[in-house]
């Protein structure tokens, strides 16, 4: 699941016209990495929510900017797995 989430995130970053060359799991989503600003972070979060049926809390947006690509994809994959277990 994590690989699927990561592939989706990278695909969305490309769609949002961000440079993903050299992107790895240690690249931050915020200023010193991908350089997503708050609106772009919100856009990415909404795309992930729509794709995987998740909901991010309003207060998580600041945390997202500090996360690396690896941390974000792991968090999303864990939430998807948890939701599947809860719905099973």
XYZ file of N, CA, C and O in Angstrom:
352
model
N 0.824 -1.200 0.000
C 0.000 0.000 0.000
C 0.864 1.258 0.000
O 0.547 2.225 -0.654
N 1.972 1.206 0.746
C 2.831 2.388 0.840
C 3.364 2.793 -0.534
O 3.395 3.981 -0.867
N 3.763 1.812 -1.334
C 4.286 2.108 -2.675
C 3.202 2.744 -3.550
O 3.478 3.668 -4.326
N 1.977 2.261 -3.412
C 0.854 2.813 -4.173
C 0.600 4.277 -3.771
O 0.390 5.139 -4.628
N 0.632 4.539 -2.475
C 0.421 5.899 -1.976
C 1.541 6.809 -2.465
O 1.298 7.916 -2.952
N 2.777 6.337 -2.361
C 3.919 7.156 -2.788
C 3.833 7.476 -4.270
O 4.050 8.615 -4.693
N 3.499 6.486 -5.080
C 3.363 6.703 -6.524
C 2.271 7.741 -6.808
O 2.435 8.615 -7.669
N 1.169 7.645 -6.074
C 0.083 8.606 -6.253
C 0.540 10.008 -5.880
O 0.261 10.976 -6.599
N 1.231 10.151 -4.756
C 1.710 11.462 -4.306
C 2.646 12.072 -5.343
O 2.508 13.240 -5.717
N 3.585 11.289 -5.843
C 4.530 11.790 -6.848
C 3.776 12.199 -8.116
O 4.036 13.265 -8.692
N 2.822 11.380 -8.532
C 2.009 11.687 -9.714
C 1.261 13.015 -9.533
O 1.187 13.835 -10.454
N 0.727 13.229 -8.350
C -0.002 14.470 -8.081
C 0.931 15.673 -8.059
O 0.576 16.751 -8.541
N 2.126 15.511 -7.529
C 3.098 16.603 -7.523
C 3.465 16.993 -8.952
O 3.573 18.186 -9.270
N 3.639 16.011 -9.815
C 3.920 16.280 -11.227
C 2.736 17.021 -11.844
O 2.907 18.017 -12.550
N 1.513 16.553 -11.562
C 0.305 17.184 -12.079
C 0.181 18.629 -11.601
O -0.366 19.488 -12.297
N 0.710 18.904 -10.411
C 0.658 20.251 -9.834
C 1.864 21.091 -10.280
O 2.091 22.182 -9.777
N 2.636 20.558 -11.236
C 3.791 21.253 -11.830
C 4.968 21.449 -10.872
O 5.679 22.451 -10.952
N 5.165 20.490 -9.967
C 6.341 20.527 -9.097
C 7.405 19.603 -9.660
O 7.095 18.551 -10.224
N 8.644 20.001 -9.499
C 9.774 19.209 -9.966
C 10.011 18.055 -8.997
O 10.263 18.278 -7.810
N 9.921 16.836 -9.484
C 10.117 15.672 -8.629
C 11.452 14.977 -8.893
O 11.730 13.932 -8.316
N 12.269 15.582 -9.740
C 13.587 15.004 -10.003
C 14.405 15.038 -8.723
O 14.494 16.061 -8.035
N 14.960 13.920 -8.354
C 15.757 13.831 -7.138
C 14.920 13.681 -5.873
O 15.467 13.647 -4.782
N 13.611 13.580 -6.037
C 12.709 13.408 -4.890
C 12.941 12.041 -4.258
O 13.002 11.041 -4.958
N 13.112 12.005 -2.948
C 13.216 10.724 -2.250
C 12.424 10.803 -0.950
O 11.794 11.817 -0.661
N 12.458 9.747 -0.181
C 11.664 9.686 1.045
C 12.103 10.690 2.099
O 11.361 10.983 3.023
N 13.315 11.220 1.982
C 13.822 12.192 2.955
C 13.551 13.644 2.553
O 13.875 14.566 3.295
N 12.947 13.844 1.377
C 12.627 15.190 0.906
C 11.411 15.715 1.661
O 10.378 15.053 1.716
N 11.537 16.893 2.252
C 10.388 17.461 2.964
C 9.373 18.011 1.965
O 9.725 18.393 0.846
N 8.126 18.039 2.387
C 7.069 18.584 1.536
C 7.106 20.108 1.521
O 6.710 20.732 0.542
N 7.570 20.697 2.600
C 7.555 22.146 2.754
C 8.739 22.863 2.138
O 9.360 22.368 1.199
N 9.082 24.023 2.694
C 10.042 24.963 2.114
C 11.419 24.422 1.728
O 11.932 24.786 0.693
N 12.011 23.584 2.518
C 13.375 23.153 2.188
C 13.422 21.907 1.315
O 14.484 21.352 1.079
N 12.263 21.488 0.797
C 12.225 20.290 -0.044
C 11.444 20.543 -1.318
O 11.890 21.254 -2.209
N 10.250 19.959 -1.394
C 9.393 20.125 -2.562
C 8.948 21.585 -2.679
O 8.698 22.092 -3.752
N 8.889 22.275 -1.562
C 8.518 23.688 -1.482
C 7.028 23.928 -1.713
O 6.629 24.896 -2.353
N 6.205 23.042 -1.171
C 4.763 23.241 -1.246
C 4.358 24.336 -0.267
O 4.736 24.304 0.897
N 3.618 25.310 -0.751
C 3.075 26.345 0.119
C 1.747 25.846 0.655
O 1.248 24.795 0.252
N 1.147 26.586 1.560
C -0.060 26.108 2.251
C -1.190 25.736 1.296
O -1.845 24.713 1.497
N -1.402 26.510 0.254
C -2.471 26.192 -0.694
C -2.168 24.892 -1.440
O -3.047 24.050 -1.633
N -0.923 24.717 -1.830
C -0.532 23.489 -2.535
C -0.606 22.282 -1.601
O -1.005 21.196 -2.026
N -0.238 22.457 -0.340
C -0.361 21.372 0.638
C -1.825 20.976 0.807
O -2.152 19.787 0.860
N -2.699 21.971 0.843
C -4.134 21.696 0.954
C -4.630 20.954 -0.275
O -5.421 20.012 -0.172
N -4.167 21.361 -1.446
C -4.553 20.706 -2.691
C -4.106 19.245 -2.683
O -4.883 18.346 -3.003
N -2.860 19.008 -2.290
C -2.354 17.638 -2.220
C -3.156 16.820 -1.218
O -3.532 15.673 -1.488
N -3.446 17.403 -0.061
C -4.218 16.702 0.972
C -5.603 16.318 0.451
O -6.063 15.193 0.664
N -6.260 17.222 -0.260
C -7.590 16.942 -0.805
C -7.513 15.824 -1.847
O -8.355 14.925 -1.871
N -6.499 15.860 -2.678
C -6.331 14.801 -3.694
C -6.136 13.439 -3.022
O -6.695 12.443 -3.463
N -5.329 13.417 -1.961
C -5.088 12.167 -1.225
C -6.370 11.717 -0.528
O -6.714 10.535 -0.546
N -7.084 12.661 0.067
C -8.355 12.330 0.724
C -9.329 11.713 -0.276
O -9.961 10.683 0.014
N -9.457 12.332 -1.447
C -10.380 11.832 -2.469
C -9.979 10.449 -2.980
O -10.825 9.585 -3.181
N -8.697 10.256 -3.175
C -8.204 8.985 -3.717
C -8.333 7.835 -2.720
O -8.707 6.730 -3.087
N -8.023 8.111 -1.460
C -7.930 7.038 -0.477
C -9.019 7.067 0.586
O -9.019 6.252 1.511
N -9.954 8.008 0.475
C -11.076 8.061 1.403
C -10.700 8.453 2.811
O -11.289 7.980 3.781
N -9.720 9.326 2.930
C -9.256 9.780 4.240
C -9.710 11.201 4.501
O -10.147 11.901 3.592
N -9.559 11.631 5.741
C -9.812 13.014 6.107
C -8.687 13.492 7.000
O -8.333 12.831 7.966
N -8.112 14.630 6.635
C -7.090 15.256 7.464
C -7.758 16.321 8.316
O -8.602 17.072 7.831
N -7.376 16.410 9.569
C -7.896 17.444 10.457
C -7.317 18.795 10.050
O -6.218 18.869 9.498
N -8.062 19.837 10.325
C -7.619 21.189 9.973
C -6.266 21.531 10.585
O -5.447 22.204 9.959
N -6.026 21.068 11.788
C -4.772 21.411 12.466
C -3.576 20.594 11.970
O -2.458 20.802 12.418
N -3.788 19.689 11.038
C -2.683 18.873 10.523
C -1.900 19.566 9.410
O -0.810 19.124 9.068
N -2.438 20.627 8.842
C -1.785 21.257 7.697
C -0.370 21.738 8.016
O 0.536 21.599 7.191
N -0.169 22.280 9.208
C 1.174 22.723 9.579
C 2.120 21.545 9.718
O 3.290 21.624 9.348
N 1.616 20.439 10.244
C 2.438 19.237 10.404
C 2.855 18.672 9.049
O 3.954 18.162 8.896
N 1.955 18.759 8.066
C 2.244 18.213 6.744
C 3.446 18.900 6.108
O 4.267 18.251 5.468
N 3.557 20.201 6.292
C 4.669 20.948 5.697
C 6.014 20.503 6.258
O 7.037 20.614 5.583
N 6.016 19.993 7.475
C 7.259 19.554 8.109
C 7.602 18.100 7.809
O 8.705 17.649 8.089
N 6.656 17.379 7.249
C 6.867 15.951 6.976
C 7.720 15.747 5.727
O 7.713 16.559 4.801
N 8.406 14.617 5.720
C 9.101 14.202 4.503
C 8.115 13.424 3.643
O 7.044 13.012 4.107
N 8.495 13.202 2.405
C 7.659 12.398 1.505
C 7.435 11.020 2.114
O 6.321 10.492 2.111
N 8.481 10.444 2.685
C 8.372 9.120 3.298
C 7.435 9.105 4.490
O 6.615 8.198 4.645
N 7.539 10.115 5.348
C 6.655 10.190 6.520
C 5.198 10.364 6.097
O 4.300 9.728 6.651
N 4.965 11.214 5.099
C 3.608 11.460 4.618
C 3.006 10.197 4.014
O 1.883 9.818 4.343
N 3.764 9.524 3.147
C 3.218 8.332 2.500
C 2.986 7.210 3.512
O 1.997 6.489 3.414
N 3.857 7.084 4.500
C 3.670 6.074 5.536
C 2.423 6.380 6.363
O 1.620 5.484 6.654
N 2.238 7.648 6.731
C 1.061 8.041 7.499
C -0.219 7.728 6.723
O -1.164 7.163 7.266
N -0.248 8.081 5.441
C -1.440 7.822 4.625
C -1.679 6.325 4.504
O -2.809 5.852 4.690
N -0.640 5.552 4.213
C -0.785 4.102 4.080
C -1.280 3.476 5.378
O -2.145 2.585 5.355
N -0.763 3.951 6.509
C -1.206 3.433 7.813
C -2.677 3.754 8.054
O -3.431 2.916 8.554
N -3.096 4.954 7.703
C -4.501 5.334 7.889
C -5.430 4.527 6.981
O -6.526 4.157 7.390
N -4.991 4.271 5.767
C -5.792 3.460 4.845
C -5.931 2.051 5.397
O -7.033 1.481 5.422
N -4.827 1.477 5.868
C -4.859 0.129 6.443
C -5.756 0.082 7.677
O -6.537 -0.863 7.854
N -5.671 1.106 8.512
C -6.502 1.165 9.720
C -7.990 1.263 9.356
O -8.824 0.606 9.952
N -8.291 2.069 8.349
C -9.689 2.218 7.921
C -10.224 0.898 7.364
O -11.390 0.535 7.613
N -9.378 0.174 6.635
C -9.806 -1.127 6.102
C -10.075 -2.115 7.228
O -11.032 -2.874 7.178
N -9.214 -2.103 8.256
C -9.422 -2.997 9.399
C -10.708 -2.636 10.122
O -11.475 -3.501 10.539
N -10.955 -1.336 10.302
C -12.158 -0.887 11.003
C -13.439 -1.237 10.250
O -14.476 -1.450 10.854
N -13.329 -1.274 8.924
C -14.504 -1.561 8.093
C -14.673 -3.035 7.777
O -15.639 -3.417 7.126
N -13.733 -3.847 8.218
C -13.783 -5.285 7.915
C -14.751 -6.005 8.836
O -15.166 -5.602 9.840
